[in-house]
Each structure stands twice: as C-alpha cells, then as structure tokens.
Tab-separated table of C-alpha atoms in Angstrom:
chain	number	residue	atom	x	y	z
Z	1	UNK	CA	134.162	26.597	32.700
Z	2	UNK	CA	134.449	24.870	36.115
Z	3	UNK	CA	136.265	26.221	38.770
Z	4	UNK	CA	135.504	24.130	41.492
Z	5	UNK	CA	137.121	20.893	43.092
Z	6	UNK	CA	136.822	17.030	43.124
Z	7	UNK	CA	137.676	14.368	45.734
Z	8	UNK	CA	140.926	12.092	44.029
Z	9	UNK	CA	138.173	9.660	43.023
Z	10	UNK	CA	135.865	11.532	41.460
Z	11	UNK	CA	138.674	13.216	39.473
Z	12	UNK	CA	140.537	10.133	38.523
Z	13	UNK	CA	136.752	8.659	37.564
Z	14	UNK	CA	135.466	11.701	35.672
Z	15	UNK	CA	139.046	11.483	33.733
Z	16	UNK	CA	138.925	7.434	33.275
Z	17	UNK	CA	142.392	6.747	34.744
Z	18	UNK	CA	143.722	5.630	37.502
Z	19	UNK	CA	144.422	7.235	40.718
Z	20	UNK	CA	148.239	6.805	39.960
Z	21	UNK	CA	147.768	8.138	36.719
Z	22	UNK	CA	145.823	10.955	37.526
Z	23	UNK	CA	148.776	11.957	40.733
Z	24	UNK	CA	150.879	11.912	37.516
Z	25	UNK	CA	148.786	14.959	35.629
Z	26	UNK	CA	149.479	16.745	39.321
Z	27	UNK	CA	153.211	16.252	39.326
Z	28	UNK	CA	153.480	17.234	35.956
Z	29	UNK	CA	151.737	20.134	36.500
Z	30	UNK	CA	148.611	19.427	34.691
Z	31	UNK	CA	146.462	19.310	37.029
Z	32	UNK	CA	145.938	22.002	39.929
Z	33	UNK	CA	145.820	20.564	43.741
Z	34	UNK	CA	144.541	21.736	46.523
Z	35	UNK	CA	144.335	20.788	50.738
Z	36	UNK	CA	140.776	19.016	51.234
Z	37	UNK	CA	138.568	20.395	54.236
Z	38	UNK	CA	139.837	17.199	56.653
Z	39	UNK	CA	144.228	19.093	56.071
Z	40	UNK	CA	145.396	15.382	54.841
Z	41	UNK	CA	143.569	14.565	51.663
Z	42	UNK	CA	143.941	16.743	48.465
Z	43	UNK	CA	141.269	17.856	45.795
Z	44	UNK	CA	141.273	18.440	42.331
Z	45	UNK	CA	140.664	21.501	39.842
Z	46	UNK	CA	137.911	20.425	37.876
Z	47	UNK	CA	138.612	23.394	34.728
Z	48	UNK	CA	142.017	21.470	34.186
Z	49	UNK	CA	140.397	17.872	34.482
Z	50	UNK	CA	137.595	19.652	31.661
Z	51	UNK	CA	140.771	20.822	29.521
Z	52	UNK	CA	142.239	17.746	29.747
Z	53	UNK	CA	139.432	16.177	28.470
Z	54	UNK	CA	138.868	18.367	25.723
Z	55	UNK	CA	142.947	17.866	24.552
Z	56	UNK	CA	142.762	14.383	24.767
Z	57	UNK	CA	139.353	13.947	22.781
Z	58	UNK	CA	140.622	16.325	20.226
Z	59	UNK	CA	143.306	13.760	19.708
Z	60	UNK	CA	146.548	12.890	19.866
Z	61	UNK	CA	148.926	10.078	18.251
Z	62	UNK	CA	149.483	7.049	19.678
Z	63	UNK	CA	153.259	8.167	19.270
Z	64	UNK	CA	152.958	10.720	21.326
Z	65	UNK	CA	150.659	8.945	23.867
Z	66	UNK	CA	153.413	5.943	24.505
Z	67	UNK	CA	156.132	8.638	24.479
Z	68	UNK	CA	154.021	10.398	27.332
Z	69	UNK	CA	153.542	7.352	29.258
Z	70	UNK	CA	157.023	6.665	29.783
Z	71	UNK	CA	157.505	10.219	31.883
Z	72	UNK	CA	154.771	8.540	35.097
Z	73	UNK	CA	152.307	8.449	33.079
Z	74	UNK	CA	149.940	5.438	31.680
Z	75	UNK	CA	150.833	2.045	32.083
Z	76	UNK	CA	153.348	0.624	29.311
Z	77	UNK	CA	153.795	-2.994	30.457
Z	78	UNK	CA	151.954	-5.750	32.512
Z	79	UNK	CA	153.650	-6.984	35.830
Z	80	UNK	CA	152.123	-9.547	38.424
Z	81	UNK	CA	155.243	-8.026	40.665
Z	82	UNK	CA	153.888	-5.084	42.315
Z	83	UNK	CA	150.906	-2.705	42.704
Z	84	UNK	CA	151.103	1.045	43.512
Z	85	UNK	CA	148.124	2.623	45.362
Z	86	UNK	CA	148.206	5.904	46.979
Z	87	UNK	CA	147.419	4.660	50.890
Z	88	UNK	CA	150.692	2.260	49.750
Z	89	UNK	CA	152.018	-0.965	47.299
Z	90	UNK	CA	152.084	-4.262	47.325
Z	91	UNK	CA	153.706	-7.250	46.740
Z	92	UNK	CA	151.902	-9.669	44.607
Z	93	UNK	CA	148.375	-9.032	46.265
Z	94	UNK	CA	150.441	-8.538	49.743
Z	95	UNK	CA	150.989	-5.104	51.640
Z	96	UNK	CA	154.341	-4.136	51.489
Z	97	UNK	CA	153.663	-2.612	54.675
Z	98	UNK	CA	152.029	-5.059	56.572
Z	99	UNK	CA	154.648	-7.417	55.545
Z	100	UNK	CA	157.567	-5.140	56.759
Z	101	UNK	CA	155.289	-3.999	59.582
Z	102	UNK	CA	155.041	-7.931	60.368
Z	103	UNK	CA	158.389	-8.667	60.330
Z	104	UNK	CA	159.329	-9.703	57.353
Z	105	UNK	CA	162.716	-10.485	56.027
Z	106	UNK	CA	164.202	-8.975	52.904
Z	107	UNK	CA	164.953	-12.637	51.869
Z	108	UNK	CA	161.167	-13.846	52.711
Z	109	UNK	CA	159.806	-10.663	50.471
Z	110	UNK	CA	161.952	-12.349	47.897
Z	111	UNK	CA	160.672	-15.077	48.011
Z	112	UNK	CA	157.289	-13.679	47.229
Z	113	UNK	CA	158.132	-11.358	44.561
Z	114	UNK	CA	159.759	-14.156	42.977
Z	115	UNK	CA	156.711	-16.612	42.890
Z	116	UNK	CA	158.505	-18.883	44.709
Z	117	UNK	CA	155.729	-20.959	46.009
Z	118	UNK	CA	157.430	-23.905	48.914
Z	119	UNK	CA	160.548	-23.560	47.484
Z	120	UNK	CA	163.065	-21.965	49.541
Z	121	UNK	CA	165.788	-20.939	47.117
Z	122	UNK	CA	167.873	-19.436	50.074
Z	123	UNK	CA	168.809	-22.871	51.421
Z	124	UNK	CA	171.453	-23.450	49.329
Z	125	UNK	CA	175.017	-23.079	51.177
Z	126	UNK	CA	177.074	-20.069	50.139
Z	127	UNK	CA	180.760	-19.689	49.229
Z	128	UNK	CA	182.836	-19.581	52.241
Z	129	UNK	CA	185.115	-17.116	51.005
Z	130	UNK	CA	184.889	-14.889	48.139
Z	131	UNK	CA	186.954	-15.186	44.907
Z	132	UNK	CA	189.959	-13.603	45.141
Z	133	UNK	CA	189.502	-11.090	42.468
Z	134	UNK	CA	186.824	-9.523	44.883
Z	135	UNK	CA	189.030	-10.339	48.383
Z	136	UNK	CA	191.154	-7.994	46.089
Z	137	UNK	CA	188.173	-5.213	45.587
Z	138	UNK	CA	187.276	-5.068	48.676
Z	139	UNK	CA	190.204	-4.071	50.638
Z	140	UNK	CA	190.289	-0.522	48.719
Z	141	UNK	CA	188.967	1.445	51.213
Z	142	UNK	CA	187.754	4.544	48.917
Z	143	UNK	CA	185.408	2.399	46.732
Z	144	UNK	CA	181.643	3.401	47.127
Z	145	UNK	CA	179.087	0.772	47.737
Z	146	UNK	CA	177.594	1.564	45.009
Z	147	UNK	CA	180.445	0.884	42.888
Z	148	UNK	CA	181.912	-1.992	44.229
Z	149	UNK	CA	179.117	-4.203	43.797
Z	150	UNK	CA	178.975	-2.550	40.015
Z	151	UNK	CA	182.570	-4.130	39.603
Z	152	UNK	CA	182.277	-7.247	41.841
Z	153	UNK	CA	179.581	-8.792	39.830
Z	154	UNK	CA	180.231	-9.439	36.472
Z	155	UNK	CA	183.871	-11.264	38.341
Z	156	UNK	CA	181.049	-13.137	39.992
Z	157	UNK	CA	179.159	-14.335	37.315
Z	158	UNK	CA	182.448	-16.363	35.499
Z	159	UNK	CA	181.639	-18.874	38.270
Z	160	UNK	CA	178.235	-18.609	38.144
Z	161	UNK	CA	176.810	-22.017	37.335
Z	162	UNK	CA	173.280	-21.815	35.652
Z	163	UNK	CA	173.653	-18.616	33.865
Z	164	UNK	CA	171.818	-19.266	31.169
Z	165	UNK	CA	169.416	-22.193	32.237
Z	166	UNK	CA	165.677	-21.863	31.356
Z	167	UNK	CA	165.037	-24.379	34.496
Z	168	UNK	CA	162.981	-22.067	36.961
Z	169	UNK	CA	164.145	-23.557	40.079
Z	170	UNK	CA	168.240	-23.047	39.002
Z	171	UNK	CA	167.361	-19.535	37.750
Z	172	UNK	CA	165.616	-18.486	41.538
Z	173	UNK	CA	169.169	-20.406	43.396
Z	174	UNK	CA	171.135	-18.306	41.106
Z	175	UNK	CA	168.749	-15.067	42.356
Z	176	UNK	CA	169.068	-16.223	46.218
Z	177	UNK	CA	172.459	-16.419	45.837
Z	178	UNK	CA	173.303	-13.387	43.869
Z	179	UNK	CA	171.240	-11.442	46.209
Z	180	UNK	CA	173.006	-12.082	49.359
Z	181	UNK	CA	176.155	-12.022	47.680
Z	182	UNK	CA	175.320	-8.164	46.084
Z	183	UNK	CA	173.844	-6.677	49.743
Z	184	UNK	CA	177.040	-8.083	51.410
Z	185	UNK	CA	179.209	-6.399	48.817
Z	186	UNK	CA	177.471	-3.296	49.999
Z	187	UNK	CA	178.567	-3.308	53.385
Z	188	UNK	CA	182.068	-4.632	52.481
Z	189	UNK	CA	181.214	-8.133	54.122
Z	190	UNK	CA	181.504	-12.064	54.098
Z	191	UNK	CA	178.749	-13.884	52.105
Z	192	UNK	CA	176.982	-15.064	55.248
Z	193	UNK	CA	173.834	-17.107	55.357
Z	194	UNK	CA	172.424	-15.019	57.998
Z	195	UNK	CA	169.690	-12.354	56.867
Z	196	UNK	CA	170.529	-9.716	55.729
Z	197	UNK	CA	169.366	-6.888	57.640
Z	198	UNK	CA	171.734	-8.407	60.176
Z	199	UNK	CA	174.850	-9.001	58.036
Z	200	UNK	CA	174.342	-5.183	57.412
Z	201	UNK	CA	174.085	-3.775	60.826
Z	202	UNK	CA	177.150	-6.223	61.839
Z	203	UNK	CA	179.266	-5.348	59.507
Z	204	UNK	CA	178.196	-1.242	60.534
Z	205	UNK	CA	179.882	-1.744	63.768
Z	206	UNK	CA	176.663	-0.213	65.197
Z	207	UNK	CA	174.623	-2.787	68.100
Z	208	UNK	CA	172.800	-0.079	68.745
Z	209	UNK	CA	169.185	-0.863	70.274
Z	210	UNK	CA	166.606	-1.064	66.780
Z	211	UNK	CA	168.515	-0.138	64.168
Z	212	UNK	CA	168.923	-3.800	63.047
Z	213	UNK	CA	164.976	-3.953	63.341
Z	214	UNK	CA	164.946	-0.497	61.179
Z	215	UNK	CA	167.018	-1.916	58.560
Z	216	UNK	CA	164.832	-4.873	58.469
Z	217	UNK	CA	161.791	-2.920	57.796
Z	218	UNK	CA	163.459	-0.160	55.467
Z	219	UNK	CA	164.737	-3.615	53.208
Z	220	UNK	CA	161.161	-4.725	52.496
Z	221	UNK	CA	160.046	-1.226	52.317
Z	222	UNK	CA	162.347	-1.098	49.575
Z	223	UNK	CA	161.926	-4.055	47.737
Z	224	UNK	CA	160.359	-2.810	44.846
Z	225	UNK	CA	158.278	0.191	43.504
Z	226	UNK	CA	156.713	-1.341	39.786
Z	227	UNK	CA	158.658	0.190	37.109
Z	228	UNK	CA	160.928	3.092	38.374
Z	229	UNK	CA	163.690	3.493	36.032
Z	230	UNK	CA	166.206	1.089	37.605
Z	231	UNK	CA	163.698	-2.043	37.849
Z	232	UNK	CA	162.663	-0.832	33.869
Z	233	UNK	CA	166.697	-0.811	32.978
Z	234	UNK	CA	167.280	-3.926	34.160
Z	235	UNK	CA	163.748	-5.738	32.575
Z	236	UNK	CA	165.542	-4.228	28.659
Z	237	UNK	CA	168.770	-6.130	29.547
Z	238	UNK	CA	166.850	-9.387	30.918
Z	239	UNK	CA	164.992	-9.380	27.560
Z	240	UNK	CA	167.794	-9.327	25.544
Z	241	UNK	CA	168.742	-12.592	27.427
Z	242	UNK	CA	171.018	-11.397	29.898
Z	243	UNK	CA	172.474	-13.701	32.664
Z	244	UNK	CA	170.828	-11.954	36.158
Z	245	UNK	CA	174.468	-10.866	36.943
Z	246	UNK	CA	174.580	-8.652	33.736
Z	247	UNK	CA	170.607	-7.618	35.047
Z	248	UNK	CA	171.999	-5.833	37.913
Z	249	UNK	CA	174.626	-4.184	36.750
Z	250	UNK	CA	172.167	-2.465	34.546
Z	251	UNK	CA	170.027	-1.263	37.586
Z	252	UNK	CA	172.909	-0.625	39.696
Z	253	UNK	CA	174.542	1.777	36.838
Z	254	UNK	CA	170.966	3.336	36.750
Z	255	UNK	CA	170.570	3.807	40.371
Z	256	UNK	CA	173.576	5.538	40.534
Z	257	UNK	CA	172.139	8.335	38.552
Z	258	UNK	CA	171.497	12.102	40.876
Z	259	UNK	CA	167.457	11.415	39.863
Z	260	UNK	CA	167.567	7.555	41.113
Z	261	UNK	CA	169.612	6.570	44.166
Z	262	UNK	CA	171.212	10.098	43.978
Z	263	UNK	CA	168.308	11.090	46.113
Z	264	UNK	CA	168.801	9.339	49.372
Z	265	UNK	CA	172.740	11.544	49.052
Z	266	UNK	CA	170.447	14.761	48.732
Z	267	UNK	CA	168.105	14.132	51.553
Z	268	UNK	CA	171.167	13.285	53.480
Z	269	UNK	CA	172.948	16.519	53.147
Z	270	UNK	CA	169.876	18.646	53.006
Z	271	UNK	CA	169.423	17.268	56.835
Z	272	UNK	CA	172.630	17.188	57.629
Z	273	UNK	CA	173.352	21.043	56.833
Z	274	UNK	CA	170.040	21.907	58.791
Z	275	UNK	CA	170.498	20.091	62.197
Z	276	UNK	CA	172.399	23.101	63.087
Z	277	UNK	CA	169.591	25.422	62.403
Z	278	UNK	CA	167.964	26.805	65.404
Z	279	UNK	CA	164.530	27.730	62.968
Z	280	UNK	CA	165.099	25.246	60.187
Z	281	UNK	CA	161.912	26.971	58.955
Z	282	UNK	CA	163.809	30.566	58.394
Z	283	UNK	CA	166.198	28.201	56.155
Z	284	UNK	CA	163.232	26.075	54.181
Z	285	UNK	CA	161.317	29.333	53.393
Z	286	UNK	CA	164.936	30.642	52.079
Z	287	UNK	CA	165.507	27.399	49.552
Z	288	UNK	CA	161.653	28.039	48.335
Z	289	UNK	CA	162.615	31.838	47.956
Z	290	UNK	CA	165.435	31.040	45.487
Z	291	UNK	CA	163.549	28.183	43.936
Z	292	UNK	CA	165.598	25.587	45.292
Z	293	UNK	CA	164.276	21.974	45.918
Z	294	UNK	CA	163.983	20.373	49.457
Z	295	UNK	CA	165.231	16.887	49.082
Z	296	UNK	CA	163.651	14.113	50.220
Z	297	UNK	CA	160.011	15.590	49.980
Z	298	UNK	CA	157.180	15.033	47.866
Z	299	UNK	CA	156.191	12.138	45.384
Z	300	UNK	CA	154.604	11.681	42.025
Z	301	UNK	CA	152.737	9.034	43.429
Z	302	UNK	CA	152.082	9.705	46.771
Z	303	UNK	CA	150.799	13.190	47.432
Z	304	UNK	CA	149.140	13.164	50.007
Z	305	UNK	CA	152.583	11.986	51.692
Z	306	UNK	CA	154.437	8.418	50.927
Z	307	UNK	CA	153.535	5.847	53.180
Z	308	UNK	CA	156.971	4.261	53.282
Z	309	UNK	CA	158.572	7.234	54.630
Z	310	UNK	CA	155.409	7.636	57.093
Z	311	UNK	CA	156.169	4.165	58.694
Z	312	UNK	CA	160.200	4.278	59.085
Z	313	UNK	CA	159.664	7.720	60.606
Z	314	UNK	CA	157.688	6.223	63.383
Z	315	UNK	CA	159.089	3.201	63.656
Z	316	UNK	CA	162.843	5.853	64.031
Z	317	UNK	CA	160.180	7.750	66.509
Z	318	UNK	CA	159.984	4.596	68.507
Z	319	UNK	CA	163.910	4.099	69.294
Z	320	UNK	CA	164.925	6.900	69.360
Z	321	UNK	CA	168.832	5.894	69.052
Z	322	UNK	CA	169.744	10.286	69.496
Z	323	UNK	CA	167.275	12.282	70.860
Z	324	UNK	CA	169.502	15.068	70.083
Z	325	UNK	CA	169.190	14.041	66.687
Z	326	UNK	CA	166.065	12.831	66.302
Z	327	UNK	CA	164.397	16.164	67.495
Z	328	UNK	CA	166.002	18.899	64.525
Z	329	UNK	CA	164.725	15.963	61.776
Z	330	UNK	CA	161.303	16.101	63.033
Z	331	UNK	CA	161.692	20.437	63.623
Z	332	UNK	CA	162.635	20.192	59.960
Z	333	UNK	CA	159.585	18.117	58.878
Z	334	UNK	CA	157.417	20.426	60.325
Z	335	UNK	CA	158.800	23.155	58.860
Z	336	UNK	CA	159.080	21.789	55.368
Z	337	UNK	CA	155.025	20.770	56.030
Z	338	UNK	CA	154.208	24.420	57.558
Z	339	UNK	CA	155.562	26.171	54.495
Z	340	UNK	CA	154.842	23.924	51.099
Z	341	UNK	CA	152.976	21.043	52.584
Z	342	UNK	CA	155.274	18.886	51.452
Z	343	UNK	CA	155.752	15.458	53.202
Z	344	UNK	CA	158.761	13.398	53.454
Z	345	UNK	CA	159.057	10.434	51.028
Z	346	UNK	CA	161.317	7.244	51.286
Z	347	UNK	CA	165.078	8.960	50.521
Z	348	UNK	CA	164.664	11.109	53.283
Z	349	UNK	CA	163.186	8.475	55.829
Z	350	UNK	CA	166.413	6.206	54.516
Z	351	UNK	CA	168.581	9.565	55.824
Z	352	UNK	CA	166.882	10.175	58.728
Z	353	UNK	CA	167.490	6.576	60.187
Z	354	UNK	CA	171.595	6.637	58.992
Z	355	UNK	CA	171.603	10.284	60.200
Z	356	UNK	CA	170.325	9.773	63.270
Z	357	UNK	CA	172.517	6.503	64.014
Z	358	UNK	CA	175.702	8.728	62.741
Z	359	UNK	CA	175.857	6.733	60.054
Z	360	UNK	CA	176.951	8.274	56.006
Z	361	UNK	CA	175.027	9.060	53.581
Z	362	UNK	CA	176.443	5.715	51.752
Z	363	UNK	CA	174.519	3.279	54.217
Z	364	UNK	CA	171.424	4.946	52.922
Z	365	UNK	CA	172.095	4.188	49.490
Z	366	UNK	CA	173.195	0.781	50.850
Z	367	UNK	CA	170.067	-0.294	52.130
Z	368	UNK	CA	167.782	1.075	49.269
Z	369	UNK	CA	170.118	-0.906	46.433
Z	370	UNK	CA	170.408	-4.166	48.548
Z	371	UNK	CA	166.225	-3.744	49.163
Z	372	UNK	CA	165.603	-2.880	45.570
Z	373	UNK	CA	167.609	-5.770	44.315
Z	374	UNK	CA	165.251	-8.318	45.152
Z	375	UNK	CA	162.839	-6.408	43.171
Z	376	UNK	CA	165.392	-6.100	40.080
Z	377	UNK	CA	165.632	-9.849	40.408
Z	378	UNK	CA	161.768	-10.269	40.382
Z	379	UNK	CA	161.847	-7.832	37.307
Z	380	UNK	CA	164.128	-10.090	35.343
Z	381	UNK	CA	163.158	-12.950	36.084
Z	382	UNK	CA	159.846	-11.841	34.865
Z	383	UNK	CA	161.321	-10.714	32.154
Z	384	UNK	CA	163.368	-13.625	30.952
Z	385	UNK	CA	160.421	-15.819	31.862
Z	386	UNK	CA	158.043	-14.276	29.048
Z	387	UNK	CA	160.864	-14.915	26.462
Z	388	UNK	CA	159.678	-11.099	24.430
Z	389	UNK	CA	162.467	-8.633	23.865
Z	390	UNK	CA	161.640	-5.203	24.896
Z	391	UNK	CA	162.373	-2.787	21.545
Z	392	UNK	CA	160.152	0.164	21.562
Z	393	UNK	CA	160.457	2.360	18.590
Z	394	UNK	CA	161.025	6.167	18.257
Z	395	UNK	CA	159.573	9.104	17.104
Z	396	UNK	CA	161.563	11.128	15.057
Z	397	UNK	CA	161.815	15.058	15.989
Z	398	UNK	CA	165.135	15.798	13.918
Z	399	UNK	CA	165.627	17.577	10.456
Z	400	UNK	CA	164.205	15.606	8.072
Z	401	UNK	CA	165.999	14.203	4.632
Z	402	UNK	CA	166.298	15.884	1.651
Z	403	UNK	CA	165.120	12.878	-0.271
Z	404	UNK	CA	165.010	8.948	0.169
Z	405	UNK	CA	168.291	7.401	-1.180
C-alpha cells in the first residue's frame, strides 16, 4: 500500500472527483491530509485514497450513495446560480470575491444571482410605511432579528400582489421588494430605497469609518454558497409552489439552527471569552486538550482556509476601528493557527467585525441572513421556474414488518 501523499489536484484526479468532493472526504475523516512543503497548501494520503477506491469498486448501492451525498458529498442537484472552488466561490461565473472587492452592492449581486439581465427589479417604489401589524412587532424590543423577520414575513405575504404569478418580471420585482423588506426587518428599520448595507449600519447608530463598506463587502460574500442547508430547504419549499415569502420563512427557520446560523453567535462568544486573555494560546491549548471545538475555525470545503474570511479580515485590518479590540482577535487567530493549523471561516470574520465595532452577536447573524436572502430568493426562483417537485426517497433502516398486509 502506498504511504506517500499527493497534491490536491493529483488526489482528486486519482479519485475521479472534483476538489470540493475531495475536501468533503477529508472533512469526514475518510482521507488524511497534512500541510504541504510550502506551508500554504495541503497533501492527501495516497493510501487512504487507494482504500477509498477499493471500497467504491467493491460496490455500493445507489440508495446508499445518494444518502452519502447529502452530507458534504457528491452533487445532488443542478443549478446555474453558484459554484464553489477551493480559492473562492462564483455567482453565475462571476467571482464573488472580485465583486465584493470591486464595490458591488447586495442589490447588484441579487440582480446577477436572479439572472435579471438589463431589467432592474429594484426600481419599484417602496411602501411609505409598514402595515400596523408589523409596526407593532417592531415595537417589541426583546424580539431577536431572525425571529422578528420570521414572524413578519407571513403578514407581509397577505398583501403580496403577485405571490403566485408565473411572470418572471413579476417574480423578480416581488423578490426585490421582499429582500429590502426582510433586510429592514432584521435590523428593525423602515423600508428604504437606500442600499441595504447603509440601512443596516444606520440602524445600529454606528457612523464610524469603514463599517458601511465592511458590511457591503460581507453582504456580497454571504449572498450565496451553493446548496447549504437553508438554501436547500428553501428550494424544497419553492418546489411545492409555495410563495417567495413562505420559502424565505423556511430559509430563516433553517438558519436559526445552532449548526448553521448559530455558528456566528458561537464564534462571537469565543472571541469575547478570549478578548481579555493575555495568552490566548494557553486557552486554545486547553480547549483542544479537552476535546472542545474552536468556533469559527475550519470549513469542510476550504481546508486551506476560507477565502471569504480572508477578504473580510483583511478589510477589517485596513479600517482598524478599535486597535485595542482588533489586536486580541489577531492574537487569537495566530494562537489557533499555531496550535492546530486551522484558519478562520466566514462566521469568525462576521463575529470579528461585530466585536471590533462593539456590536452584538445578533448583528453578525443579521449580516449573514440579509446577504444569504439574496441567494435563497435565487434558488426559489430557479426552482419555481424548473416546475419540478423535490421529493427524494428514504432508505428504510428500521424493523421490517412480519409479513405484508
């Protein structure tokens, strides 16, 4: 059996899979990896790869293969919306990182994701004020952003003019209105024709230099990430013929789970816990020794580091809003890198922005949700226009009946 290690491209070629699938195998412990000679890339065990090929050639049922694919595995659905590569992700062939760095707004990104062409669905006039029921909801100070938006969307759907229209232009106009309204709900603001990143920053009463630009950049990077849990759930709802409002509610409900949207809150708490530590490396070492996780570090699809986090942390470093806050965050990143080689992911970057500007974990989640809504709407529109129902079959693994009835 081979004991040497292969580069990522050679390993993927040997397996006959994409790089994303190779990284999924690594994340599930199927293939061992180690740092490459240059310290920036990684190498992959050829012995593990040969074993995986042997098991695959020995035969595996189609049902088992399909089930395996649902957990960071092989692609299960065709889409033209986004593509993930180890160095970054793309929206309809356009680099999301280049869009974020180039000053693109979330609204412009949404037009790209929704395949609007020359049509601008955001040119419609917004309502002057919220309905009375929404105004009442916004007056409840203890309702968190996600719950507020989730509660309000069904009420807004009651007045949706083209909720079940088959006209593509109507659907995209509704999507544009819905995106603006939902983003405003997340930060407790009024509907506005201002760019979403400005609406959010204004609602937090933070006029500090650089924050608006950081939020704009983050919204674009968060806009979509292929078939993540909330986007897939949104597609399932849309495939039934549910309205865009209903599909968005499903996305928000899925995002509320601790293994999805809750990751930003855990990263925020992790940062706050270590901001006061003079030697964060000791605390990191303790957590690793106890077998605890390091929230906000590592990503199954980016074993060499999440490029979205790199862009945002570099931008945060440039603005330096609170040097006394930023320095401990940088020490924490270095401590984790030293102890286990893991690098920050998007959740950590969002939590770092909130921490550096002395904002809450809810703000980090609101940025993520507002950005990802553009992607949810893209997936809902694509699924609706396909006209197909998503209805997979289950592989029954329980007790079998004694006899057929």
